[in-house]
Short mmCIF file of C-alpha atoms in Angstrom, two decimals:
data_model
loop_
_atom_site.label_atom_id
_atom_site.label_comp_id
_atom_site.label_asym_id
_atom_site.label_seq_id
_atom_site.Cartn_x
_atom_site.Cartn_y
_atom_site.Cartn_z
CA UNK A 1 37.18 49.13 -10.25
CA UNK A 2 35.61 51.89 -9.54
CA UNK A 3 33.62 54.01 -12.26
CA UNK A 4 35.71 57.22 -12.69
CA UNK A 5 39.20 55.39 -12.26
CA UNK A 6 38.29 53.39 -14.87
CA UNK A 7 37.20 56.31 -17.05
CA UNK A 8 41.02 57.80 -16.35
CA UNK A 9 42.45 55.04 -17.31
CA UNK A 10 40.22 54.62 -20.53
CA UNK A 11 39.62 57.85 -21.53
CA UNK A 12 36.43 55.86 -22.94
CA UNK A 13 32.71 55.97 -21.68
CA UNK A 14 31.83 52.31 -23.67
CA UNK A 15 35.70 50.94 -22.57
CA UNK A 16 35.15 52.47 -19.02
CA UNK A 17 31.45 50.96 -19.00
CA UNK A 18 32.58 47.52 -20.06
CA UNK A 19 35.31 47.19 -17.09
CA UNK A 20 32.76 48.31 -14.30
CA UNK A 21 29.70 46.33 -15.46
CA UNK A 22 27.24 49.34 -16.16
CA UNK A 23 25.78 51.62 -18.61
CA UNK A 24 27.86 54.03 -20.60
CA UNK A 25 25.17 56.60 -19.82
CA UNK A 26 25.88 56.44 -16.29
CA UNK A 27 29.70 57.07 -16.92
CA UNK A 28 29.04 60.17 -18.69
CA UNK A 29 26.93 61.02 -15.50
CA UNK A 30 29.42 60.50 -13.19
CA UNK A 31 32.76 62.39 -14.93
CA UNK A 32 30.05 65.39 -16.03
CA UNK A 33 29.20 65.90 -11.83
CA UNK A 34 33.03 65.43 -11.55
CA UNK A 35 33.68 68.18 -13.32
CA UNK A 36 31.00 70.45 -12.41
CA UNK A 37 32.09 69.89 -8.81
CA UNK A 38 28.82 68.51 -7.53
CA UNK A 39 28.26 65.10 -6.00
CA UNK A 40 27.74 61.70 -8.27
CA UNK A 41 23.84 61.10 -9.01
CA UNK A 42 22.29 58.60 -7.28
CA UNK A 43 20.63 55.37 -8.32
CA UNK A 44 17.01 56.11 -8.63
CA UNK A 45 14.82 53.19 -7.36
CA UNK A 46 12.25 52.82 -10.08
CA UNK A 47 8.51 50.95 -8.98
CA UNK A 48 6.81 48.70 -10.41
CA UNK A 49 3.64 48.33 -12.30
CA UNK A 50 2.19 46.03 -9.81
CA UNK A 51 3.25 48.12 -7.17
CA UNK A 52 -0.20 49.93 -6.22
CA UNK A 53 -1.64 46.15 -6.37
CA UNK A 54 0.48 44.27 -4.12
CA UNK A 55 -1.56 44.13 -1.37
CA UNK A 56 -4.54 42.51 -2.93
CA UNK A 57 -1.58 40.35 -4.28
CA UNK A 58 -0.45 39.38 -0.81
CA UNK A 59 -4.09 38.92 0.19
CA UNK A 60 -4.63 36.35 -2.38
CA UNK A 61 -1.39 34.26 -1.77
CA UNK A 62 -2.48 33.85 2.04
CA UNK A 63 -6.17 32.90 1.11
CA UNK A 64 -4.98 30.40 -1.13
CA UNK A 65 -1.76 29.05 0.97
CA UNK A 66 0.43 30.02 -1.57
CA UNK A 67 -1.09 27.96 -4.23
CA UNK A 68 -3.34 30.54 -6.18
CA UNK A 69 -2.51 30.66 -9.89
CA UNK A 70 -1.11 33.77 -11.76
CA UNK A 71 -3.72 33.89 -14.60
CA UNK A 72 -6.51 33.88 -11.83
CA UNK A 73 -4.28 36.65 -9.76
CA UNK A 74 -4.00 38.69 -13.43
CA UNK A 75 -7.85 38.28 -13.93
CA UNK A 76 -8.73 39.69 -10.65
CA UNK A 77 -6.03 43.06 -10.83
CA UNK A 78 -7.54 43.49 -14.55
CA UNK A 79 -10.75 43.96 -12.42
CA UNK A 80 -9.10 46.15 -10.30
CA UNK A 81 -8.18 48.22 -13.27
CA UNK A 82 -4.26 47.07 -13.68
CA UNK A 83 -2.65 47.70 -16.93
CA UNK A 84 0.12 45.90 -16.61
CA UNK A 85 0.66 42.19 -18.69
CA UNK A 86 0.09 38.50 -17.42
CA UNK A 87 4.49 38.32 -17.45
CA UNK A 88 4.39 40.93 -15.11
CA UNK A 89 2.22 39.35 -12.98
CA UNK A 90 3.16 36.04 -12.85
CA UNK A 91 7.29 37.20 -12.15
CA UNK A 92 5.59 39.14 -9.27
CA UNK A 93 3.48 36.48 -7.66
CA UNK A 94 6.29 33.91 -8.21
CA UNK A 95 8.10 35.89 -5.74
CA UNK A 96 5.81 36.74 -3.41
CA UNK A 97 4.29 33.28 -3.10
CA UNK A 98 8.58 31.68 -2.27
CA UNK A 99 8.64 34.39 0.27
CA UNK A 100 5.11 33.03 1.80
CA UNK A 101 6.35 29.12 1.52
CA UNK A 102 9.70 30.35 3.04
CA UNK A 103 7.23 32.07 6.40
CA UNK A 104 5.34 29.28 6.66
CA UNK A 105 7.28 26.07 5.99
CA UNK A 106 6.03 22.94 8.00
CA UNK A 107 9.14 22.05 10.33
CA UNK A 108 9.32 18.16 10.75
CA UNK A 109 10.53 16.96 14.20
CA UNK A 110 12.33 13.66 14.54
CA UNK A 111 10.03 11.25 15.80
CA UNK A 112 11.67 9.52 18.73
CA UNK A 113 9.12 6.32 19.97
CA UNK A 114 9.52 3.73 22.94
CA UNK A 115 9.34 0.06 21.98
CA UNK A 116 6.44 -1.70 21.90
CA UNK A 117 3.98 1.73 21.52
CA UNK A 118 3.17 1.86 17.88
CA UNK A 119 2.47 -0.05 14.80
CA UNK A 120 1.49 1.57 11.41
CA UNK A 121 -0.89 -0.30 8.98
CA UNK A 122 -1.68 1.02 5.40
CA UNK A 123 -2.72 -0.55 2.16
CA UNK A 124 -0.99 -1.37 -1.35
CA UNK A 125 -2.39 -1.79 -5.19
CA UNK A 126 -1.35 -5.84 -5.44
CA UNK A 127 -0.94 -7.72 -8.67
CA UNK A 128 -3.97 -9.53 -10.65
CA UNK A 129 -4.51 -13.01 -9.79
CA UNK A 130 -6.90 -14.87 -11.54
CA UNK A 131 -8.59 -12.16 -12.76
CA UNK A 132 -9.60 -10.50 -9.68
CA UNK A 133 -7.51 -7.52 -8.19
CA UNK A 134 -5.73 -8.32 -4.59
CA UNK A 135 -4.61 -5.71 -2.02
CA UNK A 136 -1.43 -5.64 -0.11
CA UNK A 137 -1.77 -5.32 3.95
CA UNK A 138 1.54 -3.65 5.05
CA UNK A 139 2.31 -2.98 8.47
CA UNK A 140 5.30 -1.51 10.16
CA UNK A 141 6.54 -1.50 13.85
CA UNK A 142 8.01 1.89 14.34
CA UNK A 143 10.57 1.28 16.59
CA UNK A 144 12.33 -2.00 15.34
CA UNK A 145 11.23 -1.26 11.51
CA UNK A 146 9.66 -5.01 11.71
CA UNK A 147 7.97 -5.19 8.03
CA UNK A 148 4.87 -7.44 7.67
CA UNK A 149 3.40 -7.70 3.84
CA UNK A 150 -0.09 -10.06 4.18
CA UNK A 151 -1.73 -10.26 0.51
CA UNK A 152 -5.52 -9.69 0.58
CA UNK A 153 -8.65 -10.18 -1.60
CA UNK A 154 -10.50 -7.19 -0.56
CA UNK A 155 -9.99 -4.37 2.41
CA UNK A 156 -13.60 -5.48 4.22
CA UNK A 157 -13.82 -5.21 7.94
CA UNK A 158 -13.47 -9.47 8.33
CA UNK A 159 -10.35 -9.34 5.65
CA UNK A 160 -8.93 -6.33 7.69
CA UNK A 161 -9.72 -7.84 11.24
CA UNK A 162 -7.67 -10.92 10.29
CA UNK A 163 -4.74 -9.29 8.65
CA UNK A 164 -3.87 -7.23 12.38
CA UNK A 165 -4.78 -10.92 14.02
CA UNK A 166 -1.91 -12.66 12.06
CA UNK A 167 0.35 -9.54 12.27
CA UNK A 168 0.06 -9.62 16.07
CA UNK A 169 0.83 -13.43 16.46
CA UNK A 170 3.31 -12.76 13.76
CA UNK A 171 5.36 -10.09 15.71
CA UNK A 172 4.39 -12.52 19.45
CA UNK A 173 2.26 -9.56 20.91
CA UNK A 174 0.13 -6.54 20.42
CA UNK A 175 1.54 -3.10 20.57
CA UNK A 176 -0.09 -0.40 22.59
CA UNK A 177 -1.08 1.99 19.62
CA UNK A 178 -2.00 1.16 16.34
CA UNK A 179 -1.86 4.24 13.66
CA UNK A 180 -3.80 3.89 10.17
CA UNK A 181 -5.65 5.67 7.55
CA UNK A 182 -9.27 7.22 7.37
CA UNK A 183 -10.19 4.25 6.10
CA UNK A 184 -14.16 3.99 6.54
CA UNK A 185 -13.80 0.49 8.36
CA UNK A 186 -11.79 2.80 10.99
CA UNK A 187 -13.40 6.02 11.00
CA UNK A 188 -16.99 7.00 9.48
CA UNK A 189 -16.39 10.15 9.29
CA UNK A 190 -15.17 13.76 11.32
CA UNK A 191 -17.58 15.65 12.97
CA UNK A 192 -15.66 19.39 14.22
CA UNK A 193 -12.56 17.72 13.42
CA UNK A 194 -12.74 15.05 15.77
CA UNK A 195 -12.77 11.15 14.43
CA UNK A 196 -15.53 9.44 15.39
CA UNK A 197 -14.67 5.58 15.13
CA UNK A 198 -16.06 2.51 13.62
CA UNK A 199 -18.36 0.73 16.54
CA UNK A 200 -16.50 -2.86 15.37
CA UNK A 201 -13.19 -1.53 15.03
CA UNK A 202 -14.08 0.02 18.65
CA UNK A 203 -14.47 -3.16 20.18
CA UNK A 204 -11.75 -5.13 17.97
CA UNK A 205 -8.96 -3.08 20.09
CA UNK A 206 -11.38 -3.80 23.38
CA UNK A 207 -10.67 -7.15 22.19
CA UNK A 208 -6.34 -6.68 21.81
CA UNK A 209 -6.22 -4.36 24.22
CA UNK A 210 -5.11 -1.66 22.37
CA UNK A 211 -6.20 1.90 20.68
CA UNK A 212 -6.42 2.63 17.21
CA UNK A 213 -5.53 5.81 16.28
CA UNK A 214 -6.30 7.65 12.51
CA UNK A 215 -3.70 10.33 10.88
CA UNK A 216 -5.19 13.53 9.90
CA UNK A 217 -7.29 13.70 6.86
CA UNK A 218 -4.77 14.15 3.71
CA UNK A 219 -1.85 14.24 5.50
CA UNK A 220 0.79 11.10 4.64
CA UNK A 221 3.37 12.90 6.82
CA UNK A 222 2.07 11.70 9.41
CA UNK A 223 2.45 8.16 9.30
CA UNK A 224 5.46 8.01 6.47
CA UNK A 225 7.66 5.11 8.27
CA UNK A 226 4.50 2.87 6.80
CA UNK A 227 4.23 4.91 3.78
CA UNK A 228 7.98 3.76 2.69
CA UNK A 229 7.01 0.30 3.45
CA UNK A 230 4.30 0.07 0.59
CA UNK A 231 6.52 1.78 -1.61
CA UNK A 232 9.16 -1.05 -1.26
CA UNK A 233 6.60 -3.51 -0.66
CA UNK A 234 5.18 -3.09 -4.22
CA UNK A 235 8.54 -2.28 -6.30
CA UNK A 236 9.53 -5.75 -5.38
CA UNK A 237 5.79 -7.82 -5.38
CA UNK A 238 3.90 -6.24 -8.09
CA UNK A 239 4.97 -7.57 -11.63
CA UNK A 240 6.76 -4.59 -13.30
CA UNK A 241 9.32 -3.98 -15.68
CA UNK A 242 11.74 -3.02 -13.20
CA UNK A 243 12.00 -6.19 -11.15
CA UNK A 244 10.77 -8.53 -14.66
CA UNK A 245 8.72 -10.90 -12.02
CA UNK A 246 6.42 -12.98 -13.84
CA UNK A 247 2.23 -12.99 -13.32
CA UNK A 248 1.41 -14.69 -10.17
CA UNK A 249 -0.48 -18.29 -11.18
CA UNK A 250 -2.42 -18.40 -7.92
CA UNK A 251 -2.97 -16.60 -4.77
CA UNK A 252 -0.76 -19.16 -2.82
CA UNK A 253 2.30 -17.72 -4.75
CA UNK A 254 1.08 -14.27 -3.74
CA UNK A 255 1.17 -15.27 -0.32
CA UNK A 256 4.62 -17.22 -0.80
CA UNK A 257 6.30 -14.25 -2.27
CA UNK A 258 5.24 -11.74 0.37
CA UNK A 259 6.84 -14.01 2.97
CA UNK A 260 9.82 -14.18 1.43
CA UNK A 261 9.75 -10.88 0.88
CA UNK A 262 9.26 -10.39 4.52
CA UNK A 263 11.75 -12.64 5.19
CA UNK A 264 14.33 -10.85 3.06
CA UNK A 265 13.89 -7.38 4.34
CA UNK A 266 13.57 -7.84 8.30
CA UNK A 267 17.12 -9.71 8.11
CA UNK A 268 18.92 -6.96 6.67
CA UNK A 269 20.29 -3.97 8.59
CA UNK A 270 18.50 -1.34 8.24
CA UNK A 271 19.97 2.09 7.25
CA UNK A 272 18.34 4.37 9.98
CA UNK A 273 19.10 2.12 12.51
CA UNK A 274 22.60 0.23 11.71
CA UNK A 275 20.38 -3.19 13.42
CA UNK A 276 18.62 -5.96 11.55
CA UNK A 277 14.68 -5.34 12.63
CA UNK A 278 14.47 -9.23 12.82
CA UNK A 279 16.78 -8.83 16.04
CA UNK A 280 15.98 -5.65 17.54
CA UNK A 281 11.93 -7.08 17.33
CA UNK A 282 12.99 -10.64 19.63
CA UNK A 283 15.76 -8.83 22.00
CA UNK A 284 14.03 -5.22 22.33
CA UNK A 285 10.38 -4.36 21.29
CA UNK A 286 9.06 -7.78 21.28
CA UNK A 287 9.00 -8.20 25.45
CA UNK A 288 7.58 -5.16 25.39
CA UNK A 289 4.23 -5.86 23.54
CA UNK A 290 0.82 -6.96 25.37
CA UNK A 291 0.00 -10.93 24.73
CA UNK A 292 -2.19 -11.89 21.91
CA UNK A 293 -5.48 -13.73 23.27
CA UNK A 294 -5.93 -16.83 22.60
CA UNK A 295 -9.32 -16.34 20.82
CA UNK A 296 -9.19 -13.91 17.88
CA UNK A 297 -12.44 -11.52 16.98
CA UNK A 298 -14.63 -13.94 14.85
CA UNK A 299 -17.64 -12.51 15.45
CA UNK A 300 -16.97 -10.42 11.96
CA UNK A 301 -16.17 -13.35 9.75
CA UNK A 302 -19.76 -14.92 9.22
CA UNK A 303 -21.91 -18.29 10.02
CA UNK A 304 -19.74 -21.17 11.98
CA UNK A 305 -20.07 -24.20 9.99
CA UNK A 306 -18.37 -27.73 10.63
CA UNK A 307 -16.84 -29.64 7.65
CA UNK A 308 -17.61 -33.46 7.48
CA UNK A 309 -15.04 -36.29 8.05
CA UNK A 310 -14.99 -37.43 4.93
CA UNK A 311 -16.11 -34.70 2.56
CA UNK A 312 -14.44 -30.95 2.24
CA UNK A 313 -17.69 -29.44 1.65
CA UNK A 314 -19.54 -26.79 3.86
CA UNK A 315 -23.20 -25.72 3.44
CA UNK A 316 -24.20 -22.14 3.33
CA UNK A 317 -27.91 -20.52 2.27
CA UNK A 318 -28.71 -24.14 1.20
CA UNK A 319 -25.97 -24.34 -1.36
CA UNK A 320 -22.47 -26.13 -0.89
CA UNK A 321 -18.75 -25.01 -1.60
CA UNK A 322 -15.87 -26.70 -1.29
CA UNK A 323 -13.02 -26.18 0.85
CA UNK A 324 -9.29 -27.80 1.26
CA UNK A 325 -9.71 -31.56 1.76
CA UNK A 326 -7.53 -31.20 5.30
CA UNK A 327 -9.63 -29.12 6.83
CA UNK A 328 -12.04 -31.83 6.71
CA UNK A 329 -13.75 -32.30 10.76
CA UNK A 330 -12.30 -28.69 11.21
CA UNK A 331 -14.96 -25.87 12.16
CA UNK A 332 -14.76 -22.86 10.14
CA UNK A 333 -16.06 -19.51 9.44
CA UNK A 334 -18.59 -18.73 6.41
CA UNK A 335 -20.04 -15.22 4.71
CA UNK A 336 -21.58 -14.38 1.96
CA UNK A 337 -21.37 -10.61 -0.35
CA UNK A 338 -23.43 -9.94 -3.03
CA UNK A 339 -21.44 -11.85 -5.31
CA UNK A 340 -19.06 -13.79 -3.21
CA UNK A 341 -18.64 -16.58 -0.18
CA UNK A 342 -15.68 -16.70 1.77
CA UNK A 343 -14.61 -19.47 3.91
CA UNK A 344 -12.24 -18.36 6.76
CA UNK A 345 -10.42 -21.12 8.81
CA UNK A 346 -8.54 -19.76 12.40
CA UNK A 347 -5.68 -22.07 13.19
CA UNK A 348 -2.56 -21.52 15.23
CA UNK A 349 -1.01 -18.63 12.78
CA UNK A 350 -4.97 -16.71 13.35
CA UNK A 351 -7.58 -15.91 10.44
CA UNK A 352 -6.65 -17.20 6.93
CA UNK A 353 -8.95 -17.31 4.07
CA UNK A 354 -9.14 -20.67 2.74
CA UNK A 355 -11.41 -19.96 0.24
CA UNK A 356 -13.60 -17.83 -1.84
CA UNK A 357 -16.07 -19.16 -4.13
CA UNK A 358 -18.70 -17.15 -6.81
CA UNK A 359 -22.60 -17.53 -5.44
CA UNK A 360 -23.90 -20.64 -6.48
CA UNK A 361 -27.75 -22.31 -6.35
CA UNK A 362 -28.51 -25.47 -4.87
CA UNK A 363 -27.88 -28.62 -6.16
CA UNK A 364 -25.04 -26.78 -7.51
CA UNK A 365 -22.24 -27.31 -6.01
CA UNK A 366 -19.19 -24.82 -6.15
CA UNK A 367 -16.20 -27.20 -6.56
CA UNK A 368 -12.18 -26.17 -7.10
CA UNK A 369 -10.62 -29.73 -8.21
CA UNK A 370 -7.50 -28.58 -5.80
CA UNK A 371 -9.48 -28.85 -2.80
CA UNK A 372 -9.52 -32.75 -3.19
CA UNK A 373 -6.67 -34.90 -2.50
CA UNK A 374 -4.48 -35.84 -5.18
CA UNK A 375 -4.52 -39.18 -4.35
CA UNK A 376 -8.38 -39.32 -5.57
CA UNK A 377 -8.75 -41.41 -9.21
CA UNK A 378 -9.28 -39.32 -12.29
CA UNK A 379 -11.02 -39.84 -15.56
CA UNK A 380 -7.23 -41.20 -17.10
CA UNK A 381 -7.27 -43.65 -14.30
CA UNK A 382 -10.13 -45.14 -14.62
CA UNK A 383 -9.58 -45.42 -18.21
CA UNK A 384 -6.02 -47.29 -17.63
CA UNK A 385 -8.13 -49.42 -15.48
CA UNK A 386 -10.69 -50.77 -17.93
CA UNK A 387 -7.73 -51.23 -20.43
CA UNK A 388 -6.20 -53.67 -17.93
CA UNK A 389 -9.52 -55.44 -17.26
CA UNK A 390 -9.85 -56.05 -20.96
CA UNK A 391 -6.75 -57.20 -21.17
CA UNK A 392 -6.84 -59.34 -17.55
CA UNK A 393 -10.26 -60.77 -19.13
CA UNK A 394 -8.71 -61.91 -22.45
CA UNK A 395 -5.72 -63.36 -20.78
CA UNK A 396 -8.38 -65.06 -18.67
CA UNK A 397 -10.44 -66.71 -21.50
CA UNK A 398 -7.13 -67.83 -23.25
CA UNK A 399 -5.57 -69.44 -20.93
CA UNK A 400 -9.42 -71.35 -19.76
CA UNK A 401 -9.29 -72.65 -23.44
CA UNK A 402 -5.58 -74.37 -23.49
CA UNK A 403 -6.69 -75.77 -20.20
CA UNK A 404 -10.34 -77.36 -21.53
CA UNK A 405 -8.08 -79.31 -24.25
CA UNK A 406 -5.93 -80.61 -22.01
CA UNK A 407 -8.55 -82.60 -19.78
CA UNK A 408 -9.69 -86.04 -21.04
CA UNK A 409 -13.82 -85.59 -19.72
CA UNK A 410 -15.09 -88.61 -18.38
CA UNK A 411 -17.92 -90.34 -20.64
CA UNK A 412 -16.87 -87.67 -23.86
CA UNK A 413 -18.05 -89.63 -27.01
CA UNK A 414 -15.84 -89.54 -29.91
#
């Protein structure tokens, strides 16, 4: 309703006010230039305090990317000799730093990829396992949203190197692109914004046949199919109070859990794509991809050693370390850290570490009892065994007795 028909109906400035959601003041206005014949006032448009400051305001949002704090912005307009308070301020700046996100939002284009072009790699916190943190190797092919999960010790170049082997023989080829991190055993560092590439990661994709290619610094947009994948990858692998999985006894349960994790997730259908990623990998993407060679990259993994016929135990720096008893005649890789050796075997499935023993001294030797075959005798047995020869022996000297007195000897004297 307008202001003065309400006032005729009312006969009230407050009443009049009330129904057309202003001031009584401004009611009285109105009817006064009514009856002085004159036009109604208009509203006056009153400034603001900060008004003479805005445009060191507006300079500050833009030199900060809209991220600048409003007791900093306050500090500096004190300077400037403002009078106004910090509230001020900051309800100012809130709205000029919306209107600056608004102008210069990041627009996000679906990304639409050919099969067989890319696979994304990243990293995961894993669980503890005997003591010793492990990471989680997740990869993701973009097109068929094929997950791998491969459980690692560390996230060295040999560790890294043999996670992409298995994930290549895994998936039955190697994809023309690989997209990763910054990770320093990919990139060592940016010189004028361009990458400039680990020399062995260089000739690792000489090796594939493929290109490895880094996201921009600080910028997990860029690669967030892979991103998702850790997130899942842990919520369901890491002990937590959410999924109430127990501690992981060994590193071979790691390993088993990540398979059938994988196993789990790539025979679903997947939500973006209505298709089970198991499927779309063997009809689609998978004739698509490059072959694996034969050979894998060893020439990162250490010292080739060959384990004896008859004894699971490799020599390295003149000390010795066991490995599992049937890789015994088998050739295998070995390197040493400051603190560590790892044994790395290459079979039909690629690099796998088969075992990873604390530095020892010679005459030493650096034994794990489950590297032996079960079948060998243990203390217990060999106890059970002298019990029985007691016992045999006994029995033995009895029964020699009974037989003595039985036999009449020839030329016995009475």
């Amino acid at each position: 309703m307008e202001i003065l028909a309400a006032y005729d109906l009312t006969r009230s400035y407050r009443d009049a006010a009330k129904i057309c959601g202003v001031s009584h003041n401004t009611v009285r206005s109105y009817v006064k230039a009514r009856q002085e014949g004159v036009q109604a006032p208009v509203a006056r448009q009153r400034g603001r305090i900060t008004d003479p400051f805005l445009p060191q305001m507006k300079s500050l949002v833009e030199q900060s990317r809209g991220k600048i704090r409003g007791d900093v912005v306050h500090g500096k307009l004190v300077d400037l000799g403002y009078p106004g308070s910090i509230r001020t301020t900051r309800y100012v700046l809130a709205g000029l730093k919306s209107k600056y996100r608004a102008q210069n939002t990041r627009v996000h284009r679906p990304w639409t990829v050919e099969p067989g072009l890319w696979l994304q790699w990243d990293y995961g916190d894993g669980p503890v396992v005997d003591g010793a943190k492990t990471v989680l190797f997740v990869a993701w092919l973009a097109y068929s949203r094929f997950r791998i999960v491969i459980p690692l010790r560390d996230k060295t170049m040999p560790s890294v190197f043999a996670a992409l082997d298995r994930s290549f023989r895994l998936i039955g080829g190697v994809p023309t692109y690989v997209l990763t991190d910054n990770e320093k055993t990919v990139t060592i560092e940016h010189v004028a914004g361009v990458p400039v590439r680990n020399p062995q990661i260089v000739a690792f994709a000489r090796h594939y046949s493929t290109a490895v290619h880094t996201c921009m610094p600080a910028d997990p947009a860029s690669k967030g199919g892979v991103e998702n994948a850790v997130k899942i990858a842990k919520a369901d692998i890491v002990p937590k109070d959410t999924n109430l999985r127990s501690d992981y006894a060994s590193f071979a349960e790691l390993e088993a859990a990540c398979e059938a994790f994988m196993e789990d997730v790539n025979s679903k259908v997947h939500r973006a794509t209505l298709e089970i990623p198991r499927d779309m990998l063997r009809l689609i993407e998978q004739p698509k991809l490059h072959p694996v060679p034969a050979v894998p990259v060893t020439a990162s993994f250490g010292q080739v050693r060959q384990v004896p016929p008859n004894t699971p135990m490799v020599t390295y720096e003149h000390s010795r370390y066991s490995v599992p008893h049937t890789l015994m005649g088998q050739r295998l890789w070995v390197r040493g850290t400051d603190a560590e050796v790892i044994i790395v075997h290459v079979g039909e499935q690629g690099p796998v570490e088969v075992a990873r023993h604390e530095l020892t001294r010679p005459g030493v030797p650096a034994i794990i009892d489950s590297h032996f075959s079960t079948t060998r005798h243990t203390v217990t047995d060999q106890g059970q065994w002298l019990s029985q020869g007691t016992s045999a022996w006994a029995n033995f000297g009895t029964a020699s007795t009974n037989t003595s007195d039985d036999i009449d000897l020839e030329g016995a004297t009475e």
